[in-house]
XYZ file of C-alpha atoms in Angstrom:
378
model
C 116.495 100.953 89.249
C 119.395 98.497 89.393
C 119.848 96.054 86.529
C 118.520 92.588 87.293
C 120.232 89.576 85.784
C 119.801 85.850 86.038
C 122.694 83.426 86.369
C 124.414 82.572 83.098
C 124.669 78.944 82.001
C 127.711 76.723 82.380
C 128.829 78.413 85.599
C 129.879 81.637 83.866
C 129.458 85.096 85.264
C 126.917 87.287 83.453
C 128.055 88.943 80.248
C 128.470 92.678 80.753
C 127.774 94.895 77.739
C 127.770 98.643 77.240
C 125.347 100.106 74.691
C 126.482 103.504 73.372
C 123.830 105.781 71.929
C 123.962 109.322 70.614
C 120.285 109.906 71.308
C 119.593 111.787 68.092
C 117.751 109.064 66.165
C 114.363 107.770 67.274
C 114.769 104.457 65.464
C 118.124 103.616 67.045
C 116.945 104.752 70.486
C 113.844 102.547 70.301
C 116.041 99.684 69.074
C 118.409 100.038 72.041
C 115.471 100.092 74.451
C 114.040 96.918 72.926
C 117.453 95.255 72.774
C 118.157 96.169 76.394
C 114.931 94.571 77.567
C 115.664 91.366 75.655
C 119.273 91.135 76.806
C 118.437 91.734 80.463
C 115.728 89.062 80.282
C 118.439 86.639 79.151
C 120.773 87.409 82.031
C 123.022 89.978 80.350
C 124.128 92.997 82.377
C 123.516 96.113 80.317
C 124.809 99.649 80.751
C 123.392 102.274 78.390
C 125.542 105.347 77.788
C 123.272 108.028 76.339
C 122.197 111.629 76.963
C 119.897 112.067 79.944
C 116.990 113.124 77.747
C 117.201 109.810 75.884
C 116.716 107.891 79.128
C 113.791 110.130 80.061
C 112.121 109.314 76.727
C 113.001 105.622 76.335
C 113.405 104.554 79.991
C 116.453 102.325 79.665
C 116.569 101.983 83.432
C 112.988 100.740 83.373
C 114.148 98.009 80.976
C 116.673 96.850 83.581
C 119.805 98.683 82.435
C 122.144 100.959 84.299
C 122.052 104.345 82.616
C 125.207 106.464 82.483
C 124.513 109.979 81.167
C 127.003 110.825 78.423
C 126.380 113.948 76.311
C 126.097 113.682 72.540
C 129.566 115.094 72.043
C 133.090 113.943 71.195
C 134.792 116.419 73.513
C 137.443 115.005 75.886
C 135.158 115.075 78.928
C 132.441 113.037 77.199
C 134.960 110.537 75.840
C 136.532 110.203 79.292
C 133.116 109.528 80.860
C 132.431 106.904 78.216
C 135.851 105.310 78.756
C 135.124 105.008 82.476
C 131.714 103.466 81.814
C 133.265 100.897 79.462
C 135.911 99.784 81.951
C 135.462 96.085 82.675
C 132.887 95.532 79.945
C 133.060 92.247 78.044
C 131.814 93.978 74.896
C 130.756 97.447 73.723
C 127.956 97.937 71.189
C 127.595 101.408 69.631
C 124.659 102.603 67.540
C 125.059 105.192 64.797
C 128.164 106.789 63.310
C 128.819 109.486 65.906
C 128.224 107.198 68.896
C 130.465 104.623 67.241
C 133.268 107.136 66.766
C 133.080 108.124 70.433
C 133.261 104.438 71.361
C 136.358 104.026 69.171
C 138.026 106.906 71.002
C 136.976 105.612 74.415
C 138.289 102.102 73.735
C 141.625 103.242 72.343
C 144.392 101.013 73.747
C 141.955 98.356 74.998
C 141.145 94.996 73.434
C 137.422 95.146 74.241
C 135.391 93.873 71.262
C 133.386 96.648 69.567
C 130.143 95.936 67.706
C 128.731 98.802 65.670
C 125.214 99.084 64.242
C 124.703 101.563 61.424
C 121.002 102.447 61.332
C 121.303 105.166 58.681
C 123.870 106.721 56.416
C 125.026 110.088 57.724
C 124.480 112.937 55.270
C 126.389 116.220 54.951
C 127.693 118.622 52.357
C 131.029 120.329 51.718
C 133.805 120.006 54.282
C 131.527 118.196 56.711
C 130.915 115.450 54.148
C 134.676 114.831 54.011
C 134.766 114.658 57.819
C 131.946 112.108 57.887
C 133.770 109.911 55.367
C 136.851 110.007 57.605
C 134.752 109.021 60.627
C 133.164 106.167 58.669
C 136.564 104.791 57.668
C 137.901 105.031 61.216
C 134.856 103.288 62.691
C 134.551 100.605 59.996
C 138.217 99.637 60.220
C 138.293 99.621 64.023
C 135.043 97.803 64.806
C 135.165 94.055 65.332
C 131.788 93.641 63.617
C 129.649 96.185 61.744
C 125.914 95.465 61.559
C 123.999 97.372 58.867
C 120.221 97.731 58.831
C 120.142 97.494 55.023
C 122.183 95.715 52.370
C 123.364 99.101 51.112
C 124.810 99.950 54.531
C 126.521 96.559 54.748
C 128.072 97.100 51.312
C 129.161 100.588 52.320
C 130.821 99.268 55.474
C 132.729 96.689 53.445
C 133.857 99.291 50.903
C 134.969 101.508 53.762
C 137.208 98.817 55.211
C 135.116 96.790 57.673
C 136.699 93.451 58.563
C 133.305 91.846 59.206
C 130.026 93.434 58.066
C 126.629 91.737 58.321
C 122.977 92.516 57.743
C 121.269 93.350 61.027
C 117.954 91.830 62.039
C 116.343 94.981 63.450
C 112.733 94.755 64.587
C 110.270 97.561 65.114
C 109.610 97.450 68.876
C 106.067 96.493 69.867
C 104.297 97.291 66.575
C 100.868 98.841 66.849
C 98.052 96.525 65.720
C 96.486 97.339 62.368
C 93.760 99.957 62.665
C 90.376 99.652 60.943
C 90.246 101.620 57.671
C 87.462 103.886 58.919
C 86.494 105.786 62.044
C 85.582 102.615 63.997
C 88.717 103.273 66.089
C 87.461 105.727 68.743
C 90.848 107.449 68.963
C 91.047 108.109 65.237
C 88.620 111.065 64.959
C 90.252 112.729 67.980
C 93.750 112.469 66.499
C 92.511 113.787 63.153
C 90.695 116.693 64.747
C 93.789 117.744 66.688
C 95.713 118.284 63.445
C 92.850 119.944 61.556
C 91.908 116.968 59.370
C 88.230 116.533 60.258
C 86.218 115.831 57.112
C 89.298 115.764 54.865
C 92.071 113.265 54.055
C 95.066 113.243 56.387
C 98.478 112.671 54.821
C 101.209 112.116 57.411
C 104.985 112.411 57.144
C 107.422 111.886 60.019
C 111.109 112.721 60.342
C 113.709 115.283 61.237
C 113.351 118.479 59.246
C 116.571 118.272 57.264
C 117.378 118.094 53.570
C 117.644 114.310 53.033
C 114.057 113.803 54.262
C 112.691 115.436 51.109
C 110.135 117.702 52.728
C 110.875 120.413 50.163
C 109.735 117.938 47.492
C 106.642 117.185 49.567
C 105.725 120.882 49.687
C 106.169 121.085 45.913
C 103.826 118.112 45.478
C 101.231 119.618 47.802
C 100.310 122.247 45.194
C 98.666 119.495 43.101
C 96.288 118.595 45.926
C 95.119 122.155 46.615
C 92.600 121.795 43.771
C 90.897 118.800 45.375
C 87.625 118.989 47.289
C 88.078 118.519 50.155
C 91.716 119.615 50.255
C 93.905 117.016 52.005
C 95.769 118.090 55.131
C 99.484 117.284 55.169
C 100.912 116.922 58.687
C 104.650 116.598 59.318
C 105.799 115.373 62.744
C 109.402 116.219 63.524
C 111.829 119.000 64.262
C 115.036 120.181 62.663
C 117.075 122.961 61.067
C 114.814 123.440 58.040
C 111.719 124.280 60.072
C 111.921 128.088 59.473
C 112.393 127.556 55.720
C 109.523 125.103 55.461
C 107.215 127.236 57.618
C 107.931 130.294 55.489
C 107.078 128.377 52.327
C 103.851 127.045 53.862
C 102.738 130.561 54.754
C 103.921 132.297 51.570
C 102.415 129.682 49.249
C 99.251 129.067 51.295
C 99.846 125.334 51.521
C 97.564 122.976 53.508
C 100.488 121.751 55.583
C 101.031 121.842 59.333
C 104.343 121.293 61.096
C 103.557 119.409 64.306
C 107.019 119.489 65.882
C 108.192 116.601 68.012
C 105.324 114.335 69.046
C 105.012 111.510 71.544
C 101.865 110.169 69.843
C 103.267 109.376 66.398
C 101.752 105.883 66.526
C 98.299 107.366 67.059
C 98.823 109.851 64.238
C 99.899 107.129 61.823
C 96.883 104.998 62.703
C 94.648 108.024 62.090
C 96.154 108.877 58.690
C 94.729 108.000 55.289
C 98.190 107.815 53.742
C 101.752 107.844 55.067
C 104.340 109.767 53.039
C 108.074 109.149 52.920
C 109.360 111.649 50.343
C 113.094 111.536 51.137
C 116.046 109.176 51.145
C 117.413 109.882 54.621
C 116.751 106.547 56.353
C 118.003 103.037 55.684
C 115.133 101.342 57.517
C 112.466 104.013 57.983
C 110.426 103.637 61.148
C 107.482 105.375 59.452
C 107.399 102.741 56.693
C 107.371 99.943 59.253
C 104.709 101.532 61.452
C 102.515 102.380 58.463
C 102.509 98.820 57.127
C 101.927 97.398 60.606
C 99.045 99.832 61.131
C 97.432 99.120 57.767
C 98.065 102.621 56.380
C 98.988 102.804 52.661
C 102.488 104.193 52.077
C 103.884 106.396 49.316
C 107.687 106.507 49.462
C 110.726 107.599 47.512
C 112.158 104.576 45.710
C 115.538 103.657 47.167
C 117.209 100.285 47.411
C 116.794 100.215 51.170
C 113.092 101.113 51.083
C 112.375 98.611 48.311
C 114.232 95.964 50.311
C 112.050 96.779 53.330
C 108.566 97.128 51.798
C 108.766 95.096 48.584
C 105.618 95.708 46.525
C 103.543 96.771 49.527
C 103.819 100.518 48.836
C 103.635 103.060 46.036
C 107.264 103.897 45.204
C 108.213 107.000 43.230
C 111.530 108.399 41.969
C 113.359 110.419 44.658
C 113.116 114.161 44.171
C 110.205 113.934 41.700
C 107.411 116.100 43.092
C 105.054 115.386 40.189
C 105.414 111.620 40.578
C 104.779 111.944 44.317
C 101.692 114.103 43.722
C 100.337 111.733 41.063
C 100.808 108.671 43.273
C 98.972 110.303 46.168
C 96.163 111.470 43.892
C 95.710 107.979 42.438
C 95.499 106.422 45.885
C 93.030 108.991 47.197
C 90.801 108.207 44.210
C 91.153 104.414 44.410
C 89.850 102.809 47.631
C 90.350 99.322 46.158
C 94.062 100.002 45.605
C 94.326 101.284 49.180
C 92.687 98.088 50.431
C 95.118 95.947 48.422
C 98.061 97.878 49.866
C 96.761 97.309 53.391
C 96.632 93.575 52.712
C 100.036 93.371 51.044
C 101.485 95.567 53.790
C 100.344 93.133 56.457
C 101.912 90.233 54.533
C 105.189 92.124 54.083
C 105.342 93.150 57.745
C 104.943 89.498 58.735
C 108.262 88.737 57.007
C 110.247 91.246 59.066
C 112.407 90.196 62.025
C 110.765 90.055 65.420
C 112.282 91.422 68.599
C 113.165 87.829 69.473
C 115.046 87.538 66.170
C 116.909 90.766 66.869
C 118.036 89.753 70.343
C 118.944 86.286 69.111
C 121.203 87.600 66.362
C 122.907 90.094 68.659
C 123.532 87.451 71.333
C 124.993 85.165 68.677
C 127.428 87.900 67.646
C 128.299 88.595 71.279
C 128.983 84.902 71.879
C 131.346 84.826 68.906
C 133.355 87.739 70.215
C 133.633 86.872 73.900
C 135.382 84.065 75.630
C 133.927 82.091 78.558
C 134.193 84.203 81.687
C 135.199 82.529 84.970
C 132.984 83.091 87.965
C 133.816 86.287 89.831
């Protein structure tokens, strides 16, 4: 599908932007899809450079963009393809550290403005951690503007050398309406049955299976719930390098936990859950936290500055890495329906304060306008 644009005001030709995406983060991919739709509706020509599988999942072309398949790699061929795609663009907007670094390489020697959105802080250990710090410095110092999805990311960008770093207004695309707190939703029993949670509480966690997500802490906490009747079912939707380790622990320790792998129905699973769990510190603006509060599902999360900034007092927050505190918080909520009801209400109020998709597109267009000069008609 070819991008469709409307004439720009004041006799200018349409602004042409290139969105660069690595495709490895569901939150940033959904954000780019939403942003693309809003920009195209306002007459902006959008090209999305992302792996082919990202377009299959998020349908950037269906939102009116031109999709250019660029692998999630910084090898010379990928950078060359990205450089070609960016030729003639008025502005390039990259999402995530690795996509941003590829954009820096592709724009080398050009004066095209580069906007970077950091959705999360990249995590690594050992020599790779040093490499990531080098990439952060290179990107922060090269980008015209860095947008961070949390105050902590904005501060980090400034410390790393960003000339201009701002808090991003990032909306959760098309939030699911709040679900009733019982089985009045006809899809709820079906979703629960599919994950083995019929007649027992369903506790849902979502995220890539890597160390920062804290799923090892979640498995530790699960031991405390094995003595309950009925025993809650913990379901984890996501895939990643720690899957074999987690699966081995589940089997060896006889834990009531199921690894669901990658799912396309995460929204349905969240709406079907009794509690949503966010045990780790790996995300600056966790999609699960946003979807849980929108869906009226009480949230238990590791207390970080970014999460507290996002949810306020509308969730049970526990110290990161503290399995006992996580287990105690879940136990208290399972035993206290009135507290769960209060969290549903406060969650709805907190979600109402978050940026809308209109706010997100408006802020981004404002930044674009700052960085681009009037373009004469072609």
